[in-house]
Short mmCIF file of N, CA, C and O in Angstrom, two decimals:
data_model
loop_
_atom_site.label_atom_id
_atom_site.label_comp_id
_atom_site.label_asym_id
_atom_site.label_seq_id
_atom_site.Cartn_x
_atom_site.Cartn_y
_atom_site.Cartn_z
N VAL A 30 -5.06 -13.53 6.59
CA VAL A 30 -5.76 -12.17 6.65
C VAL A 30 -6.86 -11.92 5.46
O VAL A 30 -7.86 -11.43 5.79
N ARG A 31 -6.50 -12.45 4.37
CA ARG A 31 -7.40 -12.35 3.27
C ARG A 31 -8.75 -13.14 3.41
O ARG A 31 -9.89 -12.72 3.12
N ASP A 32 -8.65 -14.19 3.97
CA ASP A 32 -9.70 -15.06 4.28
C ASP A 32 -10.61 -14.35 5.43
O ASP A 32 -11.87 -14.40 5.42
N VAL A 33 -9.95 -13.88 6.37
CA VAL A 33 -10.74 -13.27 7.53
C VAL A 33 -11.43 -12.02 7.06
O VAL A 33 -12.62 -11.67 7.38
N HIS A 34 -10.92 -11.28 6.24
CA HIS A 34 -11.48 -10.02 5.69
C HIS A 34 -12.51 -10.29 4.92
O HIS A 34 -13.65 -9.91 4.72
N ALA A 35 -12.53 -11.57 3.99
CA ALA A 35 -13.67 -11.93 3.12
C ALA A 35 -14.86 -12.14 3.88
O ALA A 35 -15.87 -12.14 3.55
N ARG A 36 -14.63 -12.85 5.15
CA ARG A 36 -15.63 -13.05 6.10
C ARG A 36 -16.31 -12.00 6.70
O ARG A 36 -17.56 -12.01 7.06
N LEU A 37 -15.50 -10.87 6.92
CA LEU A 37 -15.81 -9.53 7.53
C LEU A 37 -16.63 -8.80 6.53
O LEU A 37 -17.45 -7.89 7.04
N GLU A 38 -16.24 -8.76 5.25
CA GLU A 38 -16.62 -7.86 4.44
C GLU A 38 -18.14 -7.49 4.29
O GLU A 38 -18.67 -6.38 4.04
N PRO A 39 -18.97 -8.61 4.42
CA PRO A 39 -20.41 -8.45 4.20
C PRO A 39 -20.88 -7.61 5.28
O PRO A 39 -21.95 -6.91 5.19
N PHE A 40 -20.26 -7.55 6.43
CA PHE A 40 -20.75 -6.52 7.46
C PHE A 40 -20.56 -5.14 6.87
O PHE A 40 -21.33 -4.32 7.35
N VAL A 41 -19.36 -4.95 6.39
CA VAL A 41 -19.10 -3.53 5.91
C VAL A 41 -20.18 -3.15 5.10
O VAL A 41 -20.62 -1.97 5.13
N PHE A 42 -20.65 -3.92 4.08
CA PHE A 42 -21.61 -3.55 3.06
C PHE A 42 -22.90 -3.42 3.82
O PHE A 42 -23.81 -2.47 3.43
N PHE A 43 -23.25 -4.04 4.75
CA PHE A 43 -24.49 -4.18 5.39
C PHE A 43 -24.57 -2.84 6.58
O PHE A 43 -25.76 -2.05 6.42
N TYR A 44 -23.59 -2.58 7.16
CA TYR A 44 -23.52 -1.45 8.12
C TYR A 44 -23.01 -0.22 7.63
O TYR A 44 -23.24 0.89 8.43
N ILE A 45 -22.05 0.01 6.66
CA ILE A 45 -21.48 1.14 6.26
C ILE A 45 -22.01 1.62 5.16
O ILE A 45 -21.79 1.17 4.02
N ASP A 46 -22.93 2.69 4.96
CA ASP A 46 -23.32 3.34 3.73
C ASP A 46 -22.45 3.77 2.80
O ASP A 46 -21.28 4.36 3.15
N GLY A 47 -22.31 3.17 1.51
CA GLY A 47 -21.57 3.66 0.55
C GLY A 47 -20.10 2.95 0.66
O GLY A 47 -19.27 3.39 0.08
N ALA A 48 -19.97 1.85 1.34
CA ALA A 48 -18.81 1.12 1.53
C ALA A 48 -18.35 0.58 0.23
O ALA A 48 -19.19 0.17 -0.63
N SER A 49 -17.07 0.34 -0.03
CA SER A 49 -16.53 -0.12 -1.03
C SER A 49 -15.55 -1.47 -0.77
O SER A 49 -15.19 -1.43 0.47
N SER A 50 -15.42 -2.31 -1.74
CA SER A 50 -14.59 -3.36 -1.47
C SER A 50 -13.16 -3.00 -1.49
O SER A 50 -12.77 -2.02 -1.99
N ILE A 51 -12.19 -3.84 -0.92
CA ILE A 51 -10.85 -3.64 -1.10
C ILE A 51 -10.18 -4.62 -1.81
O ILE A 51 -10.73 -5.62 -1.92
N ASP A 52 -9.01 -4.36 -2.35
CA ASP A 52 -8.23 -5.40 -3.12
C ASP A 52 -7.49 -6.28 -2.25
O ASP A 52 -6.43 -5.95 -1.82
N SER A 53 -8.01 -7.32 -2.05
CA SER A 53 -7.34 -8.17 -1.03
C SER A 53 -6.03 -8.84 -1.61
O SER A 53 -5.14 -9.36 -0.83
N GLU A 54 -5.59 -8.57 -2.89
CA GLU A 54 -4.53 -9.10 -3.25
C GLU A 54 -3.27 -8.00 -3.03
O GLU A 54 -2.16 -8.21 -3.20
N ASP A 55 -3.73 -6.96 -2.89
CA ASP A 55 -2.81 -5.65 -2.54
C ASP A 55 -2.19 -5.76 -1.11
O ASP A 55 -2.74 -5.61 -0.15
N ASP A 56 -0.88 -6.10 -0.86
CA ASP A 56 -0.21 -6.11 0.19
C ASP A 56 -0.06 -4.99 1.23
O ASP A 56 0.60 -4.91 2.28
N LYS A 57 -0.52 -3.90 0.61
CA LYS A 57 -0.57 -2.58 1.36
C LYS A 57 -1.68 -2.55 2.27
O LYS A 57 -1.87 -1.56 3.02
N TRP A 58 -2.64 -3.46 2.22
CA TRP A 58 -4.04 -3.47 3.15
C TRP A 58 -3.53 -4.11 4.34
O TRP A 58 -2.98 -5.15 4.30
N HIS A 59 -3.99 -3.43 5.44
CA HIS A 59 -3.88 -4.29 6.76
C HIS A 59 -5.18 -4.22 7.31
O HIS A 59 -5.99 -3.50 7.24
N LEU A 60 -5.38 -5.40 7.98
CA LEU A 60 -6.58 -5.53 8.88
C LEU A 60 -6.30 -5.67 10.17
O LEU A 60 -5.44 -6.46 10.84
N TYR A 61 -6.94 -4.92 11.14
CA TYR A 61 -6.82 -4.98 12.64
C TYR A 61 -8.09 -5.30 13.30
O TYR A 61 -9.20 -4.67 13.06
N ALA A 62 -8.14 -6.54 13.80
CA ALA A 62 -9.36 -6.96 14.55
C ALA A 62 -9.24 -6.71 15.93
O ALA A 62 -8.36 -7.05 16.65
N LEU A 63 -10.43 -6.29 16.57
CA LEU A 63 -10.50 -6.22 18.12
C LEU A 63 -11.33 -7.34 18.62
O LEU A 63 -12.48 -7.48 18.22
N LEU A 64 -10.69 -7.98 19.61
CA LEU A 64 -11.36 -9.23 20.14
C LEU A 64 -11.55 -8.86 21.62
O LEU A 64 -10.47 -8.37 22.13
N VAL A 65 -12.39 -9.42 22.22
CA VAL A 65 -12.69 -9.36 23.59
C VAL A 65 -12.89 -10.82 24.14
O VAL A 65 -13.56 -11.63 23.46
N LYS A 66 -12.75 -10.94 25.44
CA LYS A 66 -13.19 -12.53 25.92
C LYS A 66 -14.65 -12.37 26.25
O LYS A 66 -15.11 -11.41 26.86
N SER A 67 -15.37 -13.50 25.76
CA SER A 67 -16.72 -13.48 25.93
C SER A 67 -17.06 -14.04 27.45
O SER A 67 -16.06 -14.27 28.05
N SER A 68 -18.28 -14.08 27.78
CA SER A 68 -18.53 -14.60 29.26
C SER A 68 -18.02 -16.06 29.39
O SER A 68 -17.68 -16.56 30.47
N SER A 69 -17.99 -16.74 28.09
CA SER A 69 -17.39 -18.27 28.30
C SER A 69 -15.89 -18.23 28.16
O SER A 69 -15.49 -19.35 28.25
N GLY A 70 -15.28 -17.13 28.13
CA GLY A 70 -14.02 -17.04 28.00
C GLY A 70 -13.39 -17.29 26.60
O GLY A 70 -12.10 -17.26 26.47
N GLN A 71 -14.14 -17.26 25.64
CA GLN A 71 -13.80 -17.52 24.22
C GLN A 71 -13.54 -16.07 23.48
O GLN A 71 -14.22 -15.16 23.91
N PRO A 72 -12.59 -15.82 22.66
CA PRO A 72 -12.54 -14.60 21.85
C PRO A 72 -13.90 -14.34 21.12
O PRO A 72 -14.23 -15.13 20.42
N SER A 73 -14.17 -13.11 21.16
CA SER A 73 -15.47 -12.59 20.41
C SER A 73 -15.06 -11.32 19.77
O SER A 73 -14.52 -10.43 20.15
N LEU A 74 -15.44 -11.30 18.36
CA LEU A 74 -15.27 -10.20 17.70
C LEU A 74 -15.98 -8.91 17.97
O LEU A 74 -17.14 -8.99 18.05
N VAL A 75 -15.33 -7.90 18.24
CA VAL A 75 -16.10 -6.59 18.58
C VAL A 75 -16.19 -5.68 17.47
O VAL A 75 -17.01 -5.06 17.06
N GLY A 76 -15.09 -5.70 16.68
CA GLY A 76 -14.86 -4.70 15.44
C GLY A 76 -13.73 -4.86 14.82
O GLY A 76 -12.69 -5.67 15.17
N PHE A 77 -13.53 -4.14 13.74
CA PHE A 77 -12.34 -4.20 13.03
C PHE A 77 -12.08 -2.79 12.32
O PHE A 77 -13.03 -2.20 12.05
N THR A 78 -10.63 -2.70 11.61
CA THR A 78 -10.50 -1.57 10.88
C THR A 78 -9.64 -1.92 9.79
O THR A 78 -8.76 -2.76 9.95
N THR A 79 -9.76 -1.51 8.72
CA THR A 79 -8.93 -1.69 7.49
C THR A 79 -7.97 -0.47 7.60
O THR A 79 -8.60 0.70 7.45
N VAL A 80 -6.62 -0.62 7.10
CA VAL A 80 -5.79 0.42 6.87
C VAL A 80 -4.88 0.38 5.67
O VAL A 80 -4.28 -0.83 5.46
N TYR A 81 -4.83 1.27 4.78
CA TYR A 81 -4.20 1.15 3.68
C TYR A 81 -2.97 2.11 3.87
O TYR A 81 -2.71 3.10 4.34
N GLN A 82 -1.80 1.31 3.50
CA GLN A 82 -0.32 2.14 3.62
C GLN A 82 -0.01 2.84 2.38
O GLN A 82 0.03 2.09 1.18
N LEU A 83 0.23 4.13 2.59
CA LEU A 83 0.71 4.97 1.51
C LEU A 83 2.20 5.33 1.49
O LEU A 83 2.50 5.28 2.51
N TYR A 84 2.58 5.80 0.35
CA TYR A 84 4.01 6.31 0.29
C TYR A 84 4.05 7.85 1.02
O TYR A 84 3.20 8.49 0.90
N GLY A 85 5.16 7.90 1.76
CA GLY A 85 5.29 9.18 2.34
C GLY A 85 6.79 9.67 2.04
O GLY A 85 7.76 9.11 2.34
N TYR A 86 6.69 10.83 1.22
CA TYR A 86 8.11 11.32 0.70
C TYR A 86 8.91 11.79 1.73
O TYR A 86 8.51 12.24 2.82
N PRO A 87 10.35 11.63 1.72
CA PRO A 87 11.13 10.80 0.80
C PRO A 87 11.12 9.38 1.07
O PRO A 87 11.28 8.58 0.08
N ASP A 88 11.06 8.85 2.41
CA ASP A 88 11.36 7.61 2.65
C ASP A 88 10.60 7.21 3.78
O ASP A 88 11.10 6.37 4.69
N SER A 89 9.24 7.51 3.85
CA SER A 89 8.52 7.13 4.89
C SER A 89 7.18 6.50 4.33
O SER A 89 7.11 6.09 3.22
N ARG A 90 6.28 6.47 5.20
CA ARG A 90 4.99 5.97 4.94
C ARG A 90 3.92 6.67 5.57
O ARG A 90 4.05 7.44 6.66
N ARG A 91 2.78 6.75 5.09
CA ARG A 91 1.47 7.34 5.66
C ARG A 91 0.50 6.26 5.86
O ARG A 91 0.40 5.10 4.96
N TYR A 92 -0.43 6.23 6.68
CA TYR A 92 -1.55 5.33 6.78
C TYR A 92 -2.87 6.06 6.66
O TYR A 92 -3.12 7.10 7.06
N ARG A 93 -3.71 5.36 5.89
CA ARG A 93 -5.20 5.68 5.83
C ARG A 93 -6.10 4.89 6.27
O ARG A 93 -5.94 3.68 6.06
N ILE A 94 -6.89 5.18 7.26
CA ILE A 94 -7.73 4.30 7.88
C ILE A 94 -9.04 4.44 6.89
O ILE A 94 -9.77 5.29 6.58
N CYS A 95 -9.44 3.12 6.43
CA CYS A 95 -10.46 3.21 5.36
C CYS A 95 -11.85 2.57 5.72
O CYS A 95 -12.84 3.11 5.55
N GLN A 96 -11.87 1.59 6.60
CA GLN A 96 -13.00 0.91 7.07
C GLN A 96 -13.03 0.88 8.60
O GLN A 96 -12.02 0.16 9.13
N THR A 97 -13.79 1.29 9.37
CA THR A 97 -13.79 0.87 10.61
C THR A 97 -15.24 0.61 11.21
O THR A 97 -15.99 1.49 10.80
N MET A 98 -15.35 -0.34 11.78
CA MET A 98 -16.61 -0.79 12.22
C MET A 98 -16.59 -1.56 13.73
O MET A 98 -15.86 -2.44 13.88
N VAL A 99 -17.54 -1.21 14.31
CA VAL A 99 -17.65 -1.79 15.66
C VAL A 99 -19.14 -2.28 15.58
O VAL A 99 -20.07 -1.71 15.25
N LEU A 100 -19.14 -3.64 15.92
CA LEU A 100 -20.53 -4.45 15.70
C LEU A 100 -21.50 -3.88 16.60
O LEU A 100 -21.20 -3.42 17.95
N PRO A 101 -22.74 -3.74 16.40
CA PRO A 101 -23.85 -2.92 17.02
C PRO A 101 -23.83 -3.32 18.57
O PRO A 101 -24.08 -2.47 19.39
N PRO A 102 -23.88 -4.64 19.05
CA PRO A 102 -23.85 -4.72 20.29
C PRO A 102 -22.73 -4.21 21.26
O PRO A 102 -22.62 -4.15 22.57
N HIS A 103 -21.54 -3.77 20.66
CA HIS A 103 -20.39 -3.42 21.40
C HIS A 103 -20.27 -1.78 21.03
O HIS A 103 -19.25 -1.18 21.49
N GLN A 104 -21.17 -1.05 20.42
CA GLN A 104 -21.12 0.36 20.07
C GLN A 104 -21.14 1.15 21.37
O GLN A 104 -21.88 0.72 22.25
N ARG A 105 -20.64 2.22 21.37
CA ARG A 105 -20.76 3.20 22.45
C ARG A 105 -20.09 2.70 23.65
O ARG A 105 -20.44 3.09 24.90
N LYS A 106 -18.95 1.84 23.68
CA LYS A 106 -18.23 1.43 24.76
C LYS A 106 -16.73 1.95 24.69
O LYS A 106 -15.88 1.14 25.32
N GLY A 107 -16.38 2.57 23.76
CA GLY A 107 -15.02 3.04 23.60
C GLY A 107 -14.08 2.30 22.62
O GLY A 107 -13.00 2.48 22.49
N TYR A 108 -14.60 1.19 22.04
CA TYR A 108 -13.83 0.16 21.21
C TYR A 108 -13.40 1.03 19.89
O TYR A 108 -12.30 0.68 19.51
N GLY A 109 -14.26 1.77 19.41
CA GLY A 109 -13.86 2.61 18.23
C GLY A 109 -12.59 3.61 18.42
O GLY A 109 -11.53 3.47 17.75
N THR A 110 -12.55 4.18 19.57
CA THR A 110 -11.51 4.94 20.11
C THR A 110 -10.20 3.93 20.16
O THR A 110 -9.17 4.54 19.81
N ARG A 111 -10.39 3.00 20.80
CA ARG A 111 -9.18 2.05 21.05
C ARG A 111 -8.69 1.65 19.59
O ARG A 111 -7.46 1.55 19.67
N MET A 112 -9.55 1.28 18.75
CA MET A 112 -8.87 0.81 17.30
C MET A 112 -8.21 2.10 16.64
O MET A 112 -7.21 2.00 16.18
N VAL A 113 -8.81 3.32 16.91
CA VAL A 113 -8.11 4.47 16.03
C VAL A 113 -6.90 4.72 16.96
O VAL A 113 -5.76 5.02 16.41
N GLU A 114 -6.97 4.69 18.29
CA GLU A 114 -5.70 4.98 19.02
C GLU A 114 -4.50 3.84 18.78
O GLU A 114 -3.19 4.32 18.57
N GLY A 115 -4.96 2.61 18.49
CA GLY A 115 -4.03 1.67 18.03
C GLY A 115 -3.42 1.73 16.90
O GLY A 115 -2.21 1.58 16.59
N VAL A 116 -4.21 2.17 15.85
CA VAL A 116 -3.45 2.62 14.51
C VAL A 116 -2.47 3.86 14.74
O VAL A 116 -1.25 3.79 14.16
N HIS A 117 -3.01 4.74 15.33
CA HIS A 117 -2.09 5.89 15.72
C HIS A 117 -0.81 5.63 16.40
O HIS A 117 0.45 5.87 15.98
N LYS A 118 -0.72 4.50 17.36
CA LYS A 118 0.09 4.00 18.02
C LYS A 118 1.23 3.23 17.19
O LYS A 118 2.34 3.37 17.10
N MET A 119 0.67 2.54 16.22
CA MET A 119 1.41 1.61 15.31
C MET A 119 2.19 2.61 14.33
O MET A 119 3.33 2.44 13.97
N ALA A 120 1.34 3.55 14.04
CA ALA A 120 2.07 4.58 13.00
C ALA A 120 3.20 5.27 13.63
O ALA A 120 4.25 5.36 13.11
N LYS A 121 3.22 5.63 14.61
CA LYS A 121 4.23 6.42 15.56
C LYS A 121 5.47 5.40 15.80
O LYS A 121 6.44 5.84 15.51
N GLU A 122 5.03 4.21 16.17
CA GLU A 122 6.19 3.20 16.25
C GLU A 122 6.99 2.90 14.93
O GLU A 122 8.11 2.60 14.97
N GLU A 123 6.18 3.06 14.03
CA GLU A 123 6.86 2.85 12.51
C GLU A 123 7.25 4.15 11.94
O GLU A 123 7.59 4.20 10.57
N SER A 124 7.26 5.26 12.72
CA SER A 124 7.78 6.46 12.13
C SER A 124 6.93 7.00 10.87
O SER A 124 7.54 7.64 9.96
N ALA A 125 5.68 6.72 10.76
CA ALA A 125 5.03 7.14 9.71
C ALA A 125 4.56 8.80 9.81
O ALA A 125 4.75 9.24 11.00
N LYS A 126 4.54 9.24 8.64
CA LYS A 126 4.17 10.68 8.66
C LYS A 126 2.98 11.17 9.32
O LYS A 126 2.69 12.17 9.90
N ASP A 127 1.83 10.44 8.92
CA ASP A 127 0.56 10.66 9.61
C ASP A 127 -0.41 9.63 9.37
O ASP A 127 -0.14 8.66 8.62
N VAL A 128 -1.67 9.87 10.01
CA VAL A 128 -2.66 8.80 9.88
C VAL A 128 -3.92 9.69 9.26
O VAL A 128 -4.30 10.65 9.88
N SER A 129 -4.58 9.26 8.34
CA SER A 129 -5.73 10.07 7.85
C SER A 129 -6.98 8.98 7.77
O SER A 129 -6.82 7.88 7.91
N LEU A 130 -8.13 9.67 7.42
CA LEU A 130 -9.37 8.88 7.37
C LEU A 130 -10.02 8.98 6.06
O LEU A 130 -9.91 10.08 5.42
N GLU A 131 -10.43 8.03 5.51
CA GLU A 131 -11.18 7.91 4.23
C GLU A 131 -12.45 8.12 4.21
O GLU A 131 -13.28 7.24 4.89
N ASP A 132 -13.07 9.19 3.87
CA ASP A 132 -14.54 9.43 3.81
C ASP A 132 -15.10 9.02 5.14
O ASP A 132 -16.12 8.23 5.20
N PRO A 133 -14.68 9.67 6.37
CA PRO A 133 -15.13 9.24 7.65
C PRO A 133 -16.78 9.76 7.97
O PRO A 133 -17.17 10.72 7.50
N THR A 134 -17.37 8.96 8.78
CA THR A 134 -18.74 9.41 9.26
C THR A 134 -18.44 10.35 10.29
O THR A 134 -17.21 10.76 10.86
N ASP A 135 -19.49 11.06 10.74
CA ASP A 135 -19.34 11.95 11.67
C ASP A 135 -18.96 11.42 13.09
O ASP A 135 -18.08 12.15 13.93
N THR A 136 -19.44 10.29 13.40
CA THR A 136 -18.88 9.43 14.64
C THR A 136 -17.35 9.31 14.56
O THR A 136 -16.69 9.60 15.58
N LEU A 137 -16.72 8.83 13.42
CA LEU A 137 -15.28 8.64 13.18
C LEU A 137 -14.53 10.01 13.34
O LEU A 137 -13.53 9.90 13.89
N LYS A 138 -15.07 11.15 12.70
CA LYS A 138 -14.36 12.22 12.78
C LYS A 138 -14.36 12.70 14.47
O LYS A 138 -13.28 13.08 14.75
N ALA A 139 -15.43 12.34 15.22
CA ALA A 139 -15.39 12.83 16.55
C ALA A 139 -14.43 12.00 17.30
O ALA A 139 -13.64 12.60 18.08
N ILE A 140 -14.16 10.66 16.89
CA ILE A 140 -13.25 9.90 17.47
C ILE A 140 -11.98 10.34 17.15
O ILE A 140 -11.04 10.33 17.89
N ARG A 141 -11.64 10.60 15.96
CA ARG A 141 -10.17 11.10 15.57
C ARG A 141 -10.00 12.35 16.13
O ARG A 141 -8.95 12.35 16.65
N ASP A 142 -10.81 13.25 16.18
CA ASP A 142 -10.62 14.60 16.98
C ASP A 142 -10.20 14.41 18.60
O ASP A 142 -9.37 15.01 18.82
N GLY A 143 -10.96 13.62 19.12
CA GLY A 143 -10.71 13.10 20.47
C GLY A 143 -9.29 12.45 20.68
O GLY A 143 -8.67 12.91 21.61
N CYS A 144 -9.06 11.63 19.84
CA CYS A 144 -7.72 11.00 19.89
C CYS A 144 -6.40 11.95 19.45
O CYS A 144 -5.51 12.10 20.33
N GLU A 145 -6.73 12.89 18.70
CA GLU A 145 -5.83 13.91 18.25
C GLU A 145 -5.58 14.92 19.67
O GLU A 145 -4.65 15.32 19.82
N LEU A 146 -6.74 15.18 20.17
CA LEU A 146 -6.85 16.29 21.28
C LEU A 146 -5.96 15.58 22.47
O LEU A 146 -5.16 16.20 23.00
N LYS A 147 -6.22 14.44 22.59
CA LYS A 147 -5.55 13.62 23.58
C LYS A 147 -4.13 13.63 23.55
O LYS A 147 -3.22 13.74 24.40
N ALA A 148 -3.45 13.16 22.21
CA ALA A 148 -2.26 13.22 21.92
C ALA A 148 -1.49 14.75 21.96
O ALA A 148 -0.55 14.79 22.51
N ALA A 149 -2.31 15.54 21.40
CA ALA A 149 -1.90 17.06 21.73
C ALA A 149 -1.62 17.36 23.01
O ALA A 149 -0.44 18.11 23.46
N LEU A 150 -2.49 17.10 23.97
CA LEU A 150 -2.46 17.38 25.36
C LEU A 150 -1.30 16.62 26.00
O LEU A 150 -0.62 17.06 27.04
N GLN A 151 -0.79 15.47 25.56
CA GLN A 151 0.34 14.87 25.94
C GLN A 151 1.77 15.54 25.75
O GLN A 151 2.85 15.16 26.00
N CYS A 152 1.61 16.56 24.78
CA CYS A 152 2.84 17.37 24.32
C CYS A 152 2.79 18.47 25.23
O CYS A 152 1.88 19.30 25.34
N GLU A 153 3.96 18.66 26.04
CA GLU A 153 3.92 19.39 27.16
C GLU A 153 3.79 21.02 26.76
O GLU A 153 3.03 21.83 27.34
N ARG A 154 4.31 21.38 25.67
CA ARG A 154 4.32 22.72 25.15
C ARG A 154 2.76 23.00 24.84
O ARG A 154 2.26 24.19 25.18
N LEU A 155 2.09 22.06 24.14
CA LEU A 155 0.80 22.51 23.89
C LEU A 155 -0.24 22.44 25.10
O LEU A 155 -1.02 23.12 25.21
N ALA A 156 0.16 21.42 26.13
CA ALA A 156 -0.56 21.41 27.27
C ALA A 156 -0.47 22.85 27.96
O ALA A 156 -1.47 23.31 28.72
N ALA A 157 0.75 23.23 28.16
CA ALA A 157 1.14 24.38 28.87
C ALA A 157 0.26 25.62 28.30
O ALA A 157 -0.33 26.52 28.79
N ALA A 158 0.17 25.64 26.97
CA ALA A 158 -0.56 26.73 26.16
C ALA A 158 -1.87 26.50 26.47
O ALA A 158 -2.73 27.55 26.50
N ALA A 159 -2.62 25.24 26.32
CA ALA A 159 -3.98 25.27 26.57
C ALA A 159 -4.24 25.63 28.16
O ALA A 159 -5.29 26.31 28.43
N ARG A 160 -3.48 25.32 29.04
CA ARG A 160 -3.61 25.66 30.50
C ARG A 160 -3.65 27.14 30.63
O ARG A 160 -4.61 27.72 31.25
N ALA A 161 -2.55 27.85 29.99
CA ALA A 161 -2.58 29.31 29.80
C ALA A 161 -3.89 29.99 29.44
O ALA A 161 -4.31 30.81 29.75
N ALA A 162 -4.19 29.41 28.18
CA ALA A 162 -5.45 29.93 27.53
C ALA A 162 -6.80 29.61 28.37
O ALA A 162 -7.77 30.74 28.42
N ALA A 163 -6.85 28.74 29.11
CA ALA A 163 -7.97 28.59 29.93
C ALA A 163 -8.02 29.19 31.13
O ALA A 163 -8.97 29.48 31.88
N ALA A 164 -6.87 29.81 31.61
CA ALA A 164 -6.85 30.60 32.85
C ALA A 164 -7.27 32.02 32.83
O ALA A 164 -7.69 32.66 31.79
#
């Protein structure tokens, strides 16, 4: 993972304004890469996200999405949303308290809001309240 991130990190500095390096020796950092099959059938990198695992009182954990990047040819195709949803799914499976964003861009805030709205609407009580308010 460290080697992969070392190869991806220059993209972070080039495409993300104000990006900072991560400590590759800290095992609380996780890297999630999104690959798709290219036209030749080979895997092709679309984007990646780095997530830091935080302590969650009393015996849980929290996750912070720190760097999320979709390479320019793949932007506006829903891949950023898939990555954020994937982190949320992993956090739920691991009974994490929450998932937060570190210094998000406006685009990442919109993705987060959409993911949280989608999750909220899957909760029957909230969905019923939303339907009642819309009626």
